[in-house]
Short mmCIF file of C-alpha atoms and ligand atoms in Angstrom, two decimals:
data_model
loop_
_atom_site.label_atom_id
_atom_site.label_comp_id
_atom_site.label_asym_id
_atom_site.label_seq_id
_atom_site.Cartn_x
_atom_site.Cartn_y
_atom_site.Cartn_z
CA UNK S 1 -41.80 -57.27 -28.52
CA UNK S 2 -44.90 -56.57 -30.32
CA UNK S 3 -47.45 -54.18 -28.35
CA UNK S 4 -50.13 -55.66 -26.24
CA UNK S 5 -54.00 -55.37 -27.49
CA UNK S 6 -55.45 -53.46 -25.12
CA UNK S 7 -59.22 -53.54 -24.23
CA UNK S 8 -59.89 -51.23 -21.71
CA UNK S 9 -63.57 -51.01 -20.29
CA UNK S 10 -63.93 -47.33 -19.80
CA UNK S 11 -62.83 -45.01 -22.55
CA UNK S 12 -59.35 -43.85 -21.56
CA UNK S 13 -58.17 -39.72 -21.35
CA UNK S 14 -57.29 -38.92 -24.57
CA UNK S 15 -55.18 -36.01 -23.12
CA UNK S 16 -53.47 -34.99 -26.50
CA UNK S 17 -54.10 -31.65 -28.60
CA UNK S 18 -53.39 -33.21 -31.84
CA UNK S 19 -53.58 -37.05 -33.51
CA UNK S 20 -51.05 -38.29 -35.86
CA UNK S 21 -51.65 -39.68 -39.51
CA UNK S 22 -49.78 -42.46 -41.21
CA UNK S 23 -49.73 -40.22 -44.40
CA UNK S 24 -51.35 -38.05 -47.37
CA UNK S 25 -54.21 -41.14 -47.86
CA UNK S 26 -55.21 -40.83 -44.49
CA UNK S 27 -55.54 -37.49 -44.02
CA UNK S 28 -57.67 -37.64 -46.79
CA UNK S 29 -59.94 -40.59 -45.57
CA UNK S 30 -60.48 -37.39 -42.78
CA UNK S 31 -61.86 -35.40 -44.64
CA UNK S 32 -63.69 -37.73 -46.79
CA UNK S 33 -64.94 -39.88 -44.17
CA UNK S 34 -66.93 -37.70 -41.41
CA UNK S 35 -66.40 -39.41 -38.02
CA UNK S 36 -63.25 -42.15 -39.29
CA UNK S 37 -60.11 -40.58 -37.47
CA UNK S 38 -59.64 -37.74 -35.51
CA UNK S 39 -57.27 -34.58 -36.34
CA UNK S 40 -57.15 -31.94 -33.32
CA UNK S 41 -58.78 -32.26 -30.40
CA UNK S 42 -60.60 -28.65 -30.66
CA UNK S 43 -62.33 -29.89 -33.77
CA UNK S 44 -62.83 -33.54 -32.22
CA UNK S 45 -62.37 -35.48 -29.55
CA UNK S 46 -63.14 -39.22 -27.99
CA UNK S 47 -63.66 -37.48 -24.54
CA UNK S 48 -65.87 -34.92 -26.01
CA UNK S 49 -67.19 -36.74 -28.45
CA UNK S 50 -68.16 -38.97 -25.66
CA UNK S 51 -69.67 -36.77 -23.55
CA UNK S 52 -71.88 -35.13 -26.64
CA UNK S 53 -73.19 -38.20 -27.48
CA UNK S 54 -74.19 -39.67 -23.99
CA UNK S 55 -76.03 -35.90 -23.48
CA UNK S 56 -77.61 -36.04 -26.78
CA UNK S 57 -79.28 -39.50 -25.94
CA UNK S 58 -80.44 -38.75 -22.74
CA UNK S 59 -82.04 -35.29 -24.55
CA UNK S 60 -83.18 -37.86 -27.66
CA UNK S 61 -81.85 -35.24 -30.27
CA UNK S 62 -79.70 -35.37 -33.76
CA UNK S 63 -76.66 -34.34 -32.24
CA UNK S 64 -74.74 -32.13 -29.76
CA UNK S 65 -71.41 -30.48 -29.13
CA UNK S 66 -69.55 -30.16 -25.46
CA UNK S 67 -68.32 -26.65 -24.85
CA UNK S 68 -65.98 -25.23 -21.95
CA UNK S 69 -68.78 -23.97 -19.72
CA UNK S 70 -72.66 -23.54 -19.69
CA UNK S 71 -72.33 -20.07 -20.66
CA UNK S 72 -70.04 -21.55 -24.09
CA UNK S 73 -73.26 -23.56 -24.42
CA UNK S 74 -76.30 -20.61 -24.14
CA UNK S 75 -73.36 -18.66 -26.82
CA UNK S 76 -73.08 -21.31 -29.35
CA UNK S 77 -77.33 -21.95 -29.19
CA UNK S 78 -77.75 -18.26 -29.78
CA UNK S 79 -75.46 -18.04 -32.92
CA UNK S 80 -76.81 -21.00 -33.83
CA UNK S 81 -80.12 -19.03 -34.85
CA UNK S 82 -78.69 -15.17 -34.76
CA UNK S 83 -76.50 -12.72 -36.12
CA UNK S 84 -76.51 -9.08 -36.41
CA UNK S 85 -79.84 -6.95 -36.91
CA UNK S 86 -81.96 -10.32 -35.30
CA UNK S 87 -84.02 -10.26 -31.48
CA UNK S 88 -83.99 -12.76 -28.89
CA UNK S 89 -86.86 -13.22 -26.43
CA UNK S 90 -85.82 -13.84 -23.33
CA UNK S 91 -88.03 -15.14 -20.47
CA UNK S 92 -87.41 -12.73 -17.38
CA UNK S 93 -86.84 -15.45 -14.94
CA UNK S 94 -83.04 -16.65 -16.12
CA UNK S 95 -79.87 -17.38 -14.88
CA UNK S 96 -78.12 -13.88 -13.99
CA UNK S 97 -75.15 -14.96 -16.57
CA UNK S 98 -77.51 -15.50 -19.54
CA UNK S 99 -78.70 -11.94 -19.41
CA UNK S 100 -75.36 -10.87 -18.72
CA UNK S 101 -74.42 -12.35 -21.89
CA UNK S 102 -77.56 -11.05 -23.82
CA UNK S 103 -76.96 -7.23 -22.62
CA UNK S 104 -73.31 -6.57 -22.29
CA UNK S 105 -72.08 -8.46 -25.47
CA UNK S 106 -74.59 -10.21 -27.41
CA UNK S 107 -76.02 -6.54 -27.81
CA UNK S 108 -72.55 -5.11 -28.89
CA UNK S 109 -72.95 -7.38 -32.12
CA UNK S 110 -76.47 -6.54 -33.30
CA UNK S 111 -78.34 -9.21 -31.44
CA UNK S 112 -81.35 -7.28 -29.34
CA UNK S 113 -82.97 -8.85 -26.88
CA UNK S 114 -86.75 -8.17 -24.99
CA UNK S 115 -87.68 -9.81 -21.12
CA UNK S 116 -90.81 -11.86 -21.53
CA UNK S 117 -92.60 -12.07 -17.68
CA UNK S 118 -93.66 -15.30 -16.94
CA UNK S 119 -97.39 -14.87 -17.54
CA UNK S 120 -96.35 -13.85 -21.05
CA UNK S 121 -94.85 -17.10 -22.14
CA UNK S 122 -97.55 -18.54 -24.08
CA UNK S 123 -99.00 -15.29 -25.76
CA UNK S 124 -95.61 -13.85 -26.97
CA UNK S 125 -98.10 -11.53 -29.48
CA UNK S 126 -96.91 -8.38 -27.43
CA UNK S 127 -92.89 -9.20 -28.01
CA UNK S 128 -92.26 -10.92 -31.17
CA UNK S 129 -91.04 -8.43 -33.72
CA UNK S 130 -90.46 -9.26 -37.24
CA UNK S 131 -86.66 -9.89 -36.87
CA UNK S 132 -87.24 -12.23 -33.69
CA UNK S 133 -85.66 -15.63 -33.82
CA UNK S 134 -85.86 -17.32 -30.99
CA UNK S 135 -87.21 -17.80 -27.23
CA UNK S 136 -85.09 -18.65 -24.57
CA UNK S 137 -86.07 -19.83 -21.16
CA UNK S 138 -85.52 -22.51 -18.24
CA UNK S 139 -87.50 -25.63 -17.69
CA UNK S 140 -87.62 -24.31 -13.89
CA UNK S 141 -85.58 -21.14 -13.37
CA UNK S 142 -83.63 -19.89 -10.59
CA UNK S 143 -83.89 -19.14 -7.95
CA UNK S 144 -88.21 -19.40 -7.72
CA UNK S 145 -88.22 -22.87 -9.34
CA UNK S 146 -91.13 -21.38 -11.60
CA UNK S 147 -91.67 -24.65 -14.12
CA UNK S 148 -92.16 -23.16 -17.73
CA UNK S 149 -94.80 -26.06 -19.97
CA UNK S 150 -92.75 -26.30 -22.71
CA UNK S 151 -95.14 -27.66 -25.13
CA UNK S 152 -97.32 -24.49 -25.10
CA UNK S 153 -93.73 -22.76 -24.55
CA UNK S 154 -93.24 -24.27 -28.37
CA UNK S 155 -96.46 -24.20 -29.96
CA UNK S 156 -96.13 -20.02 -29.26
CA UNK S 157 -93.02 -19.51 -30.68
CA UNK S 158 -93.19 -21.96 -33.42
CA UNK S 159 -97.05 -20.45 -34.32
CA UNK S 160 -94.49 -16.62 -34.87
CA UNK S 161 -92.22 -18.48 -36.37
CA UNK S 162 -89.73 -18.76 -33.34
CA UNK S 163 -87.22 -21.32 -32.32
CA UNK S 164 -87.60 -22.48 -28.71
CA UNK S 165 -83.96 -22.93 -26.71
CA UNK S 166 -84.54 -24.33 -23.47
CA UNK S 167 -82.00 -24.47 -20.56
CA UNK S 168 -82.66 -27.70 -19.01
CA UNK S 169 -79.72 -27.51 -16.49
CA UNK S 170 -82.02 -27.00 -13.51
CA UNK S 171 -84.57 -29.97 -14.12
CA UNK S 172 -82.09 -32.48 -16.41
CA UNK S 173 -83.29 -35.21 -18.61
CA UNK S 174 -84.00 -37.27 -16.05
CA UNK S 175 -87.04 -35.49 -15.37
CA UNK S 176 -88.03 -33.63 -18.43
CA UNK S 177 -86.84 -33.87 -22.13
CA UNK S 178 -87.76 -30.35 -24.06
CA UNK S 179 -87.05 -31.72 -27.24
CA UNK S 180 -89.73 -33.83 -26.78
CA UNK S 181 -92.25 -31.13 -26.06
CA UNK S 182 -90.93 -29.39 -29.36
CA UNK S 183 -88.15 -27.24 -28.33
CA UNK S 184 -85.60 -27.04 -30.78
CA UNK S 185 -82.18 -26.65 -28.90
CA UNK S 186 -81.36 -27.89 -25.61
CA UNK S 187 -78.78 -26.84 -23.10
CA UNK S 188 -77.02 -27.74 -20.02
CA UNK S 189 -74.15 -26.08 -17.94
CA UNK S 190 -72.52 -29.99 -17.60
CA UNK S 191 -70.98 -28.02 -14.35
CA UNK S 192 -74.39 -28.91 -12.44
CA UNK S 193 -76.42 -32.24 -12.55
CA UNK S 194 -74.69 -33.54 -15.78
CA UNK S 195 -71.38 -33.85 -14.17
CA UNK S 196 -72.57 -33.62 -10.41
CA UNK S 197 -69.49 -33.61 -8.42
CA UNK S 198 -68.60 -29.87 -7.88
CA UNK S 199 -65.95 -30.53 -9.83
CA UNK S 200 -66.12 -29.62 -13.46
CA UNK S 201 -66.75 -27.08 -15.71
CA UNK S 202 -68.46 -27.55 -18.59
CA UNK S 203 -71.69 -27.33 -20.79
CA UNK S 204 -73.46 -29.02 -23.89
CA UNK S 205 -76.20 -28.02 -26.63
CA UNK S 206 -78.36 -30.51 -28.18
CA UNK S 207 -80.57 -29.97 -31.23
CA UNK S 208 -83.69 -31.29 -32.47
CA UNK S 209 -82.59 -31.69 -36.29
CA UNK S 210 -79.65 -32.76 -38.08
CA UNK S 211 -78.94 -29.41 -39.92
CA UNK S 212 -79.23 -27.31 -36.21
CA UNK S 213 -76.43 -30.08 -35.22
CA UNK S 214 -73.96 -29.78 -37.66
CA UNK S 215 -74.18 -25.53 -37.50
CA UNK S 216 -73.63 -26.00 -33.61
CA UNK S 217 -70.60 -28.22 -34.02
CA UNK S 218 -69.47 -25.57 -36.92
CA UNK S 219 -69.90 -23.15 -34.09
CA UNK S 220 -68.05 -24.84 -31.23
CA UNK S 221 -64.98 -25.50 -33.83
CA UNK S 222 -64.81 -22.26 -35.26
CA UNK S 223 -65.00 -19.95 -32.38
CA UNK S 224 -63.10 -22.53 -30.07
CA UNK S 225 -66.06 -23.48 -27.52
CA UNK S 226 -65.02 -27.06 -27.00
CA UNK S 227 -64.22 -28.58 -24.11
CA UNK S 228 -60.49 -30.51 -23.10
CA UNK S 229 -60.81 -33.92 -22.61
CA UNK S 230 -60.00 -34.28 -18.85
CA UNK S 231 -62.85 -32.20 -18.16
CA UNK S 232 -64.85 -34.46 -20.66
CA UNK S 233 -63.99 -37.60 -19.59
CA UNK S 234 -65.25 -36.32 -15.77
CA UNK S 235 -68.36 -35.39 -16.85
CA UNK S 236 -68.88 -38.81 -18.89
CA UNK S 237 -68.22 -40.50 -15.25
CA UNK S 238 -70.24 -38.08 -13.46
CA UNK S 239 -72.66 -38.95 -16.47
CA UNK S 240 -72.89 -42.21 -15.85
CA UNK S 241 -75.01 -41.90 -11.55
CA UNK S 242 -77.23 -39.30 -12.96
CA UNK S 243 -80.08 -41.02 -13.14
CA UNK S 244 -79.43 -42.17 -9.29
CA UNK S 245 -78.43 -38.85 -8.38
CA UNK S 246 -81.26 -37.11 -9.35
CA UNK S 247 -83.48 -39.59 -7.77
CA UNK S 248 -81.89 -39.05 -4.59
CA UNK S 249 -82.00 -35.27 -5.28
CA UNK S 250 -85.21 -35.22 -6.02
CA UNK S 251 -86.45 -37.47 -2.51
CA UNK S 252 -84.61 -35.45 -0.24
CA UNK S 253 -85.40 -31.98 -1.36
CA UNK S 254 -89.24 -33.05 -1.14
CA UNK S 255 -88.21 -33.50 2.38
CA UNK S 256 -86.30 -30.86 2.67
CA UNK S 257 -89.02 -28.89 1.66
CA UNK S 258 -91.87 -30.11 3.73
CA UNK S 259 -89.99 -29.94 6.70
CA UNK S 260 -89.11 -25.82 6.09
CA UNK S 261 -92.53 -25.49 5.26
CA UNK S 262 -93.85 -26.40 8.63
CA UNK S 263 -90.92 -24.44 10.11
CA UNK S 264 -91.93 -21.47 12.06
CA UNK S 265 -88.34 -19.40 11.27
CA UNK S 266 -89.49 -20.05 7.16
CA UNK S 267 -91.96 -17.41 5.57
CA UNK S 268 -92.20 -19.48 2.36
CA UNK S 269 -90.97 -22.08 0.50
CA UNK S 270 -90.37 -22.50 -3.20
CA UNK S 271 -90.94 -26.23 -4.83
CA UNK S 272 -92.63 -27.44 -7.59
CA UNK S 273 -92.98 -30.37 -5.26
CA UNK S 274 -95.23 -29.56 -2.61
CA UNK S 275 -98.76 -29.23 -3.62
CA UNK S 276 -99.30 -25.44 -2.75
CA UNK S 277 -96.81 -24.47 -5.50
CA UNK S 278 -98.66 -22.51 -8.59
CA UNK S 279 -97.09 -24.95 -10.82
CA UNK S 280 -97.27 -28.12 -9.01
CA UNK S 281 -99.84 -29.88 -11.43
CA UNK S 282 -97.21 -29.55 -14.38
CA UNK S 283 -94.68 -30.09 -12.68
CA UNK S 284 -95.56 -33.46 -11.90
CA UNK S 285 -96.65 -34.40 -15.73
CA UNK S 286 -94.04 -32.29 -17.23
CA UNK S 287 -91.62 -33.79 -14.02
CA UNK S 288 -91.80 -37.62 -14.53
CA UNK S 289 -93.13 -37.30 -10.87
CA UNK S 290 -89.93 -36.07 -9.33
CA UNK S 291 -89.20 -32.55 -8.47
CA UNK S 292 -85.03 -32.10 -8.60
CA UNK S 293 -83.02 -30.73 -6.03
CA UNK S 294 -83.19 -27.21 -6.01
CA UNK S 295 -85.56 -25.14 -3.55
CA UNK S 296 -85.83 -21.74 -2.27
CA UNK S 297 -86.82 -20.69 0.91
CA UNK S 298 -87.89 -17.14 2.64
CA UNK S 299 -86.16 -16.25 5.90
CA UNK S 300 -87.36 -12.50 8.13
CA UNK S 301 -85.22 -9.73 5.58
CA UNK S 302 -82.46 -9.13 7.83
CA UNK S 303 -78.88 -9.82 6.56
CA UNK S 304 -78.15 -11.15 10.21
CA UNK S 305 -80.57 -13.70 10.71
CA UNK S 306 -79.59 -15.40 7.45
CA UNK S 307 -75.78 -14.55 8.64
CA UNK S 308 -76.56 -16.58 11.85
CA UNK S 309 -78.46 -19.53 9.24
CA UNK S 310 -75.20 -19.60 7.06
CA UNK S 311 -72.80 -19.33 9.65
CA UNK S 312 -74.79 -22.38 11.78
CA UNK S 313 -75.21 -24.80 8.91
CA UNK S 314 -72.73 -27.47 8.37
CA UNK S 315 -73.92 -29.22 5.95
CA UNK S 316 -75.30 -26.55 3.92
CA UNK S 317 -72.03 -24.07 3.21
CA UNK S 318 -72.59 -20.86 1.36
CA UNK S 319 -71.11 -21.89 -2.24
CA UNK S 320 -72.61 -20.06 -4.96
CA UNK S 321 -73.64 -23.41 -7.28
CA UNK S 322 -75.42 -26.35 -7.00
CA UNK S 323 -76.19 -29.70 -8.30
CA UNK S 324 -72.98 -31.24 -6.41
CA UNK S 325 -73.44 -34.37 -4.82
CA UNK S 326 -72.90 -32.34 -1.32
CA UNK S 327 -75.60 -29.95 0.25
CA UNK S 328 -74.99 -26.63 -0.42
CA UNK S 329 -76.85 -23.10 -0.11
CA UNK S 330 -76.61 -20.06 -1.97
CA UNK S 331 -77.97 -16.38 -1.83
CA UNK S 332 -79.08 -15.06 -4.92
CA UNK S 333 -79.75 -11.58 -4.19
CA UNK S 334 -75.76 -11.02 -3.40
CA UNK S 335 -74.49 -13.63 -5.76
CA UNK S 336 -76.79 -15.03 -9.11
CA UNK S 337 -78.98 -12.07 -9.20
CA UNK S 338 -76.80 -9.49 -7.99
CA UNK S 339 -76.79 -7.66 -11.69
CA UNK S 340 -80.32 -7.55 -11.85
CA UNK S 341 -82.10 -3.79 -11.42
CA UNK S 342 -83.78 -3.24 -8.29
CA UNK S 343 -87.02 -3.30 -10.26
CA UNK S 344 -86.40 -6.62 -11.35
CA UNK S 345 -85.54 -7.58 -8.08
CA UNK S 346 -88.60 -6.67 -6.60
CA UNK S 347 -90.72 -7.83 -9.56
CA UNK S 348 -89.08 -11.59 -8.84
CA UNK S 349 -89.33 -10.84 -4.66
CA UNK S 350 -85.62 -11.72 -4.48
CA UNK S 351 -84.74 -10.00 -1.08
CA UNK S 352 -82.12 -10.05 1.76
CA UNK S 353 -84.48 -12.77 3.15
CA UNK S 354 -84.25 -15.36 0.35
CA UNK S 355 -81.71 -17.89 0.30
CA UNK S 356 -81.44 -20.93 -1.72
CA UNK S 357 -80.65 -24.68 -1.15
CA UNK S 358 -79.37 -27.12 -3.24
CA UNK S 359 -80.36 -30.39 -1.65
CA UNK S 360 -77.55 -33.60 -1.86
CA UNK S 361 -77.92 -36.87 -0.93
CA UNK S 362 -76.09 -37.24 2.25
CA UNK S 363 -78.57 -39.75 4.37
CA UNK S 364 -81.67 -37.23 4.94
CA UNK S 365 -81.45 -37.41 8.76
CA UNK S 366 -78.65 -35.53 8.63
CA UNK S 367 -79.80 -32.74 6.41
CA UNK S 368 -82.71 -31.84 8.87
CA UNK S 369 -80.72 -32.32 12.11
CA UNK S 370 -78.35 -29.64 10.22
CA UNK S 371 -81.18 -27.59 9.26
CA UNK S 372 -83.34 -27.59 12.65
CA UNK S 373 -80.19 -26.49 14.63
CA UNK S 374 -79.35 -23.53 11.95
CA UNK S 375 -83.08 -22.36 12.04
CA UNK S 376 -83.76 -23.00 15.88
C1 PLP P 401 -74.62 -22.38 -13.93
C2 PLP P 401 -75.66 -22.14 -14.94
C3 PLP P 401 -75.32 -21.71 -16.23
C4 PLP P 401 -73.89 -21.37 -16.62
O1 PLP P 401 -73.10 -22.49 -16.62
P1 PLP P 401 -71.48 -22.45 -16.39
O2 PLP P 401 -71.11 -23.87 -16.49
O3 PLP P 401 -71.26 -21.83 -15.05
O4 PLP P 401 -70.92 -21.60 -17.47
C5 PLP P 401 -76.33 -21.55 -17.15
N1 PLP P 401 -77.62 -21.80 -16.83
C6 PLP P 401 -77.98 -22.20 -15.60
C7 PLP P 401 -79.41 -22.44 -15.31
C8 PLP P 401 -77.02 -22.38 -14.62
O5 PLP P 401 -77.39 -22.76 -13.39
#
């Protein structure tokens, strides 16, 4: 009996290592033809492929490449622009892993790096050395939601001949598009908002030009950063509500916010949503008018009282992530930010006291039942 055509809606798992070829012709039409057939699923995949291209249109770039994790992704956008003897700038406010990377191994191979404060962003006079190559910083960085305005972010480096790599994992296309402001990579750990489920890890980078795609995907091949195609195919599905998602995010962490900010237990609250925050005007321009889900609040500096807050909360459990569907809070002094120095600490005012929310969208009467009860 012959085979039946099949037509399946959703692009199915792909779960092979390796494709076949009917002979020496076709493997030739591979390698003459870019794109025709596949080979091995480290150098190409339909799952990844998939996911690359559905990140690369939301970012509007010339290409992308899915990696294993978002730390694959920050590695394959530095080597995209460095190798031995160059500089990185690096703004100070970044993910905890991201330095790790830059000062434990990225220095190891030649590749320097300097800490940019925020305030320095846009006059980068005082850090750019002649071997500098690039800037990297978040659209709004952890854990004190600072928003970064990319396009004078990009006129700067571009005017000392920089490249501007922005991690847009926090804020996601939804809300803001760095290529569009000028940037020149974009990344994501797919792990957070990208995939949104708490269930995946994974991460993509997305460049601006043609020639800055087809390095990264040299990159991702050759040093074997790509990602399987289970964990692909999730993060095309989790892909596919992020626009909703974020929405929802982004409407109940306003509330979220408002409500701790009236809250007698709360010393402070950090989001680019509510009006008092130093970056609220640009983060509404530079925000599509939505904030995301991620906030920060201040609780007295005693390791019990937030102890008594984490152990109360039910709908907020202490799981060092975010960006999952589900409510969940985090501490960043004993978890994200536990390598920094206790300089840098203090410089950022990340203390016992500070702990961090990510904000789901379970119906929003719940989330500030949960909350009053842990705080009361
Ligand atoms: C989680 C995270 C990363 C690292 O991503 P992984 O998927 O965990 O490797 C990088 N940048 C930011 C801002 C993150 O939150």
């Amino acid at each position: 009996m012959d085979q039946p055509t099949i037509h399946p809606k959703i692009t199915p798992i792909y779960q092979t290592s390796v494709f076949k070829f009917e002979d020496l012709d076709a493997v030739q039409q591979y390698f003459d033809e870019p794109g025709s057939s596949y080979m091995y699923s480290r150098n190409g995949n339909p799952n990844s492929d998939e996911l690359a291209g559905a990140v690369n249109r939301w970012e509007g770039g010339a290409g992308a490449v899915a990696t294993g994790s978002g730390m694959a992704a920050i590695f394959a956008a530095m080597l995209t622009y460095c190798q031995a003897g160059d500089h990185v700038l690096c703004a100070a406010d970044i993910y905890g892993g991201s330095a790790a990377l830059l000062n434990l191994e990225l220095s190891r191979l030649g590749i320097s790096v300097s800490y940019v404060p925020f305030e320095s962003l846009y006059d980068l006079a005082g850090y750019a050395q002649p071997n500098s190559k690039l800037l990297l910083c978040e659209t709004m960085s952890n854990p004190l939601l600072r928003v970064v305005d990319l396009h004078a972010a990009a006129k700067e480096c571009h005017r000392h001949g920089l490249k501007l790599v922005v991690d847009n994992t926090f804020s996601t296309p939804v809300l803001t598009r760095p290529l569009a402001y000028g940037a020149d990579l974009v990344l994501h750990s797919v792990t957070k908002y990208l995939a949104g489920h708490s269930d995946v890890t994974a991460g993509a980078v997305v460049a601006r030009t043609a020639e800055d795609a087809a390095r990264l995907r040299q990159i991702g091949v050759v040093f074997g950063l790509t990602l399987s195609p289970m964990e692909s195919w999730l993060a095309v599905r989790g892909m596919k509500t992020m626009r909703l998602r974020v929405a929802a995010h982004s409407e109940n962490a306003l509330v979220v916010a408002e409500f701790l900010a009236e809250h007698p237990a709360v010393q402070a609250v950090y989001y680019p949503g509510l009006p008092d925050h130093p970056q609220h005007a640009l983060a509404v321009t530079q925000g599509a008018g939505r904030f995301g889900g991620m906030l920060s609040f201040r609780l007295p500096d005693d390791a019990a009282v937030v102890n008594r807050f984490m152990q109360r909360s039910e709908r907020f459990p202490f799981a060092p992530s975010l960006a999952g569907v589900d409510s969940s809070c985090s501490h960043p002094l004993s978890t994200s930010h536990r390598a920094l120095t206790d300089a840098q600490r203090a410089e950022l005012g990340i203390t016992v006291g500070l702990v961090r929310l990510s904000v789901g969208i379970e119906p929003i009467e719940d989330l500030l039942a949960d909350l009053a009860q842990a705080l009361d």
